[in-house]
Amino acid sequence: MRDNTIAVGLDVDETAELLYRDLMVLESAAGNRASLHTVIARVQQVNAALDCSLETETEQLINELLHGRSKEEPAL
């Protein structure tokens, strides 16, 4: 149900990064890497079309979900 709510929210406002972050967390928790990458690509495309950067929280979440660490943590 929650992902349907997120989808409706994104239909209303496709620039709502908070909703993309929620969707990324859901896809990651479900183990759906392909959908996670799709959501990441979509939020990046939307922001590129708006000529703006991703919010810091979005960048950090993407890094954590893809690499298991925050941006501030050094890679070993």
Short mmCIF file of N, CA, C and O in Angstrom, two decimals:
data_model
loop_
_atom_site.label_atom_id
_atom_site.label_comp_id
_atom_site.label_asym_id
_atom_site.label_seq_id
_atom_site.Cartn_x
_atom_site.Cartn_y
_atom_site.Cartn_z
N MET A 1 0.82 -1.21 0.00
CA MET A 1 0.00 0.00 0.00
C MET A 1 0.86 1.26 0.00
O MET A 1 0.57 2.19 -0.69
N ARG A 2 1.94 1.24 0.79
CA ARG A 2 2.76 2.43 0.89
C ARG A 2 3.37 2.82 -0.45
O ARG A 2 3.41 3.99 -0.80
N ASP A 3 3.84 1.82 -1.23
CA ASP A 3 4.45 2.18 -2.51
C ASP A 3 3.40 2.74 -3.46
O ASP A 3 3.72 3.57 -4.31
N ASN A 4 2.14 2.33 -3.33
CA ASN A 4 1.07 2.94 -4.13
C ASN A 4 0.88 4.40 -3.74
O ASN A 4 0.66 5.25 -4.60
N THR A 5 0.97 4.67 -2.44
CA THR A 5 0.85 6.05 -1.97
C THR A 5 2.00 6.89 -2.50
O THR A 5 1.80 8.03 -2.93
N ILE A 6 3.18 6.33 -2.50
CA ILE A 6 4.34 7.04 -3.04
C ILE A 6 4.15 7.30 -4.53
O ILE A 6 4.42 8.39 -5.02
N ALA A 7 3.67 6.30 -5.25
CA ALA A 7 3.45 6.46 -6.70
C ALA A 7 2.44 7.58 -6.97
O ALA A 7 2.65 8.39 -7.88
N VAL A 8 1.38 7.63 -6.18
CA VAL A 8 0.39 8.70 -6.35
C VAL A 8 1.04 10.05 -6.06
O VAL A 8 0.84 11.02 -6.80
N GLY A 9 1.83 10.11 -5.00
CA GLY A 9 2.52 11.35 -4.66
C GLY A 9 3.44 11.80 -5.77
O GLY A 9 3.49 12.99 -6.11
N LEU A 10 4.16 10.87 -6.38
CA LEU A 10 5.06 11.23 -7.47
C LEU A 10 4.30 11.61 -8.73
O LEU A 10 4.79 12.41 -9.53
N ASP A 11 3.10 11.06 -8.92
CA ASP A 11 2.26 11.50 -10.04
C ASP A 11 1.86 12.95 -9.86
O ASP A 11 1.77 13.71 -10.83
N VAL A 12 1.63 13.34 -8.61
CA VAL A 12 1.23 14.72 -8.31
C VAL A 12 2.43 15.66 -8.38
O VAL A 12 2.34 16.76 -8.93
N ASP A 13 3.57 15.22 -7.83
CA ASP A 13 4.77 16.05 -7.82
C ASP A 13 5.99 15.18 -8.08
O ASP A 13 6.56 14.60 -7.16
N GLU A 14 6.39 15.10 -9.33
CA GLU A 14 7.52 14.24 -9.68
C GLU A 14 8.86 14.77 -9.21
O GLU A 14 9.88 14.12 -9.38
N THR A 15 8.88 15.93 -8.57
CA THR A 15 10.13 16.50 -8.08
C THR A 15 10.32 16.29 -6.58
O THR A 15 11.30 16.77 -6.02
N ALA A 16 9.43 15.56 -5.93
CA ALA A 16 9.48 15.37 -4.48
C ALA A 16 10.54 14.33 -4.10
O ALA A 16 10.27 13.13 -4.07
N GLU A 17 11.74 14.80 -3.81
CA GLU A 17 12.85 13.89 -3.51
C GLU A 17 12.57 13.04 -2.28
O GLU A 17 13.03 11.90 -2.21
N LEU A 18 11.85 13.56 -1.32
CA LEU A 18 11.51 12.78 -0.14
C LEU A 18 10.78 11.50 -0.53
O LEU A 18 11.05 10.42 0.01
N LEU A 19 9.88 11.59 -1.50
CA LEU A 19 9.15 10.41 -1.95
C LEU A 19 10.07 9.43 -2.68
O LEU A 19 9.94 8.22 -2.51
N TYR A 20 11.00 9.95 -3.46
CA TYR A 20 11.97 9.07 -4.12
C TYR A 20 12.81 8.35 -3.07
O TYR A 20 13.11 7.16 -3.20
N ARG A 21 13.20 9.07 -2.01
CA ARG A 21 13.99 8.43 -0.95
C ARG A 21 13.18 7.31 -0.29
O ARG A 21 13.71 6.22 -0.04
N ASP A 22 11.91 7.58 0.00
CA ASP A 22 11.05 6.53 0.58
C ASP A 22 10.98 5.32 -0.34
O ASP A 22 11.07 4.18 0.11
N LEU A 23 10.82 5.57 -1.62
CA LEU A 23 10.73 4.47 -2.58
C LEU A 23 12.04 3.70 -2.68
O LEU A 23 12.06 2.47 -2.77
N MET A 24 13.16 4.40 -2.62
CA MET A 24 14.47 3.73 -2.63
C MET A 24 14.61 2.81 -1.43
O MET A 24 15.09 1.67 -1.57
N VAL A 25 14.20 3.29 -0.26
CA VAL A 25 14.30 2.47 0.95
C VAL A 25 13.42 1.23 0.81
O VAL A 25 13.85 0.12 1.15
N LEU A 26 12.21 1.39 0.29
CA LEU A 26 11.32 0.24 0.11
C LEU A 26 11.90 -0.77 -0.87
O LEU A 26 11.88 -1.98 -0.61
N GLU A 27 12.40 -0.31 -1.99
CA GLU A 27 12.95 -1.22 -2.99
C GLU A 27 14.18 -1.94 -2.45
O GLU A 27 14.37 -3.13 -2.68
N SER A 28 15.01 -1.22 -1.71
CA SER A 28 16.20 -1.84 -1.13
C SER A 28 15.80 -2.89 -0.09
O SER A 28 16.35 -3.99 -0.08
N ALA A 29 14.84 -2.56 0.76
CA ALA A 29 14.39 -3.50 1.79
C ALA A 29 13.78 -4.76 1.17
O ALA A 29 13.90 -5.85 1.72
N ALA A 30 13.16 -4.60 0.01
CA ALA A 30 12.57 -5.73 -0.70
C ALA A 30 13.62 -6.53 -1.46
O ALA A 30 13.31 -7.59 -2.02
N GLY A 31 14.85 -6.01 -1.50
CA GLY A 31 15.91 -6.70 -2.23
C GLY A 31 15.80 -6.55 -3.74
O GLY A 31 16.38 -7.33 -4.49
N ASN A 32 15.09 -5.54 -4.17
CA ASN A 32 14.86 -5.33 -5.60
C ASN A 32 15.86 -4.31 -6.14
O ASN A 32 15.56 -3.13 -6.31
N ARG A 33 17.07 -4.79 -6.44
CA ARG A 33 18.14 -3.90 -6.90
C ARG A 33 17.82 -3.23 -8.24
O ARG A 33 18.16 -2.07 -8.44
N ALA A 34 17.19 -3.95 -9.14
CA ALA A 34 16.86 -3.37 -10.45
C ALA A 34 15.93 -2.18 -10.28
O ALA A 34 16.14 -1.12 -10.89
N SER A 35 14.91 -2.33 -9.45
CA SER A 35 13.97 -1.22 -9.23
C SER A 35 14.65 -0.08 -8.48
O SER A 35 14.36 1.09 -8.72
N LEU A 36 15.54 -0.42 -7.55
CA LEU A 36 16.29 0.61 -6.84
C LEU A 36 17.08 1.46 -7.83
O LEU A 36 17.04 2.68 -7.77
N HIS A 37 17.75 0.81 -8.76
CA HIS A 37 18.52 1.55 -9.77
C HIS A 37 17.60 2.39 -10.66
O HIS A 37 17.97 3.50 -11.06
N THR A 38 16.43 1.88 -10.96
CA THR A 38 15.46 2.62 -11.76
C THR A 38 15.02 3.89 -11.04
O THR A 38 14.94 4.97 -11.64
N VAL A 39 14.73 3.77 -9.75
CA VAL A 39 14.30 4.93 -8.96
C VAL A 39 15.43 5.96 -8.89
O VAL A 39 15.20 7.16 -9.06
N ILE A 40 16.65 5.49 -8.66
CA ILE A 40 17.80 6.40 -8.60
C ILE A 40 17.97 7.13 -9.93
O ILE A 40 18.15 8.35 -9.96
N ALA A 41 17.89 6.40 -11.03
CA ALA A 41 18.02 7.03 -12.35
C ALA A 41 16.92 8.06 -12.57
O ALA A 41 17.18 9.14 -13.12
N ARG A 42 15.72 7.74 -12.14
CA ARG A 42 14.59 8.67 -12.35
C ARG A 42 14.78 9.97 -11.58
O ARG A 42 14.61 11.05 -12.13
N VAL A 43 15.16 9.88 -10.31
CA VAL A 43 15.35 11.11 -9.53
C VAL A 43 16.51 11.92 -10.09
O VAL A 43 16.47 13.16 -10.13
N GLN A 44 17.54 11.25 -10.59
CA GLN A 44 18.65 11.97 -11.21
C GLN A 44 18.21 12.66 -12.49
O GLN A 44 18.61 13.80 -12.76
N GLN A 45 17.37 12.00 -13.29
CA GLN A 45 16.86 12.60 -14.53
C GLN A 45 15.99 13.82 -14.24
O GLN A 45 16.09 14.85 -14.92
N VAL A 46 15.12 13.69 -13.24
CA VAL A 46 14.23 14.81 -12.89
C VAL A 46 15.07 16.01 -12.46
O VAL A 46 14.83 17.14 -12.92
N ASN A 47 16.05 15.78 -11.62
CA ASN A 47 16.87 16.90 -11.16
C ASN A 47 17.73 17.48 -12.28
O ASN A 47 17.93 18.69 -12.34
N ALA A 48 18.21 16.64 -13.18
CA ALA A 48 18.98 17.14 -14.32
C ALA A 48 18.10 18.03 -15.20
O ALA A 48 18.54 19.08 -15.67
N ALA A 49 16.84 17.62 -15.40
CA ALA A 49 15.92 18.42 -16.20
C ALA A 49 15.64 19.77 -15.53
O ALA A 49 15.41 20.77 -16.21
N LEU A 50 15.67 19.78 -14.21
CA LEU A 50 15.45 21.03 -13.46
C LEU A 50 16.74 21.81 -13.28
O LEU A 50 16.74 22.91 -12.73
N ASP A 51 17.87 21.22 -13.72
CA ASP A 51 19.19 21.82 -13.57
C ASP A 51 19.51 22.13 -12.11
O ASP A 51 19.92 23.24 -11.77
N CYS A 52 19.27 21.12 -11.26
CA CYS A 52 19.60 21.29 -9.85
C CYS A 52 20.22 20.00 -9.31
O CYS A 52 20.05 18.92 -9.87
N SER A 53 20.94 20.15 -8.23
CA SER A 53 21.61 19.01 -7.60
C SER A 53 20.63 18.23 -6.74
O SER A 53 19.61 18.76 -6.29
N LEU A 54 20.98 16.98 -6.50
CA LEU A 54 20.22 16.18 -5.55
C LEU A 54 20.40 16.77 -4.15
O LEU A 54 21.46 17.33 -3.84
N GLU A 55 19.39 16.60 -3.31
CA GLU A 55 19.51 17.01 -1.92
C GLU A 55 20.58 16.14 -1.26
O GLU A 55 20.79 14.98 -1.64
N THR A 56 21.26 16.69 -0.28
CA THR A 56 22.32 15.97 0.43
C THR A 56 21.80 14.65 0.98
O THR A 56 22.47 13.62 0.88
N GLU A 57 20.60 14.66 1.53
CA GLU A 57 20.02 13.45 2.10
C GLU A 57 19.84 12.36 1.03
O GLU A 57 20.03 11.17 1.29
N THR A 58 19.47 12.78 -0.18
CA THR A 58 19.28 11.83 -1.28
C THR A 58 20.61 11.24 -1.70
O THR A 58 20.73 10.02 -1.89
N GLU A 59 21.62 12.07 -1.84
CA GLU A 59 22.96 11.58 -2.20
C GLU A 59 23.48 10.59 -1.17
O GLU A 59 24.02 9.55 -1.52
N GLN A 60 23.31 10.92 0.10
CA GLN A 60 23.78 10.04 1.18
C GLN A 60 23.04 8.71 1.15
O GLN A 60 23.65 7.65 1.31
N LEU A 61 21.72 8.77 0.96
CA LEU A 61 20.94 7.54 0.93
C LEU A 61 21.35 6.65 -0.24
O LEU A 61 21.52 5.43 -0.08
N ILE A 62 21.53 7.24 -1.40
CA ILE A 62 21.96 6.46 -2.57
C ILE A 62 23.28 5.77 -2.28
O ILE A 62 23.45 4.58 -2.53
N ASN A 63 24.22 6.50 -1.71
CA ASN A 63 25.53 5.92 -1.39
C ASN A 63 25.39 4.80 -0.37
O ASN A 63 26.01 3.74 -0.52
N GLU A 64 24.58 5.00 0.64
CA GLU A 64 24.38 3.96 1.65
C GLU A 64 23.74 2.72 1.05
O GLU A 64 24.16 1.60 1.35
N LEU A 65 22.73 2.90 0.22
CA LEU A 65 22.01 1.76 -0.34
C LEU A 65 22.85 1.00 -1.36
O LEU A 65 22.77 -0.23 -1.44
N LEU A 66 23.65 1.71 -2.13
CA LEU A 66 24.46 1.05 -3.15
C LEU A 66 25.78 0.51 -2.62
O LEU A 66 26.27 -0.51 -3.10
N HIS A 67 26.34 1.19 -1.63
CA HIS A 67 27.67 0.83 -1.17
C HIS A 67 27.75 0.45 0.30
O HIS A 67 28.83 0.11 0.78
N GLY A 68 26.64 0.58 1.01
CA GLY A 68 26.61 0.20 2.41
C GLY A 68 27.34 1.14 3.35
O GLY A 68 27.70 0.77 4.44
N ARG A 69 27.56 2.38 2.92
CA ARG A 69 28.22 3.36 3.79
C ARG A 69 27.76 4.76 3.39
O ARG A 69 27.31 4.99 2.28
N SER A 70 27.91 5.67 4.32
CA SER A 70 27.56 7.06 4.02
C SER A 70 28.70 7.71 3.26
O SER A 70 29.82 7.21 3.24
N LYS A 71 28.42 8.84 2.66
CA LYS A 71 29.42 9.56 1.86
C LYS A 71 30.63 9.96 2.68
O LYS A 71 31.75 10.01 2.19
N GLU A 72 30.41 10.25 3.97
CA GLU A 72 31.49 10.72 4.83
C GLU A 72 32.43 9.58 5.24
O GLU A 72 33.55 9.81 5.62
N GLU A 73 31.93 8.34 5.22
CA GLU A 73 32.77 7.22 5.62
C GLU A 73 33.74 6.87 4.49
O GLU A 73 33.34 6.70 3.35
N PRO A 74 35.02 6.76 4.81
CA PRO A 74 36.00 6.43 3.76
C PRO A 74 35.84 4.97 3.29
O PRO A 74 35.48 4.10 4.08
N ALA A 75 36.11 4.76 2.04
CA ALA A 75 36.12 3.40 1.50
C ALA A 75 37.37 2.71 2.00
O ALA A 75 38.45 3.32 2.06
N LEU A 76 37.27 1.46 2.33
CA LEU A 76 38.43 0.72 2.82
C LEU A 76 39.13 -0.01 1.70
O LEU A 76 38.64 -0.37 0.74
#
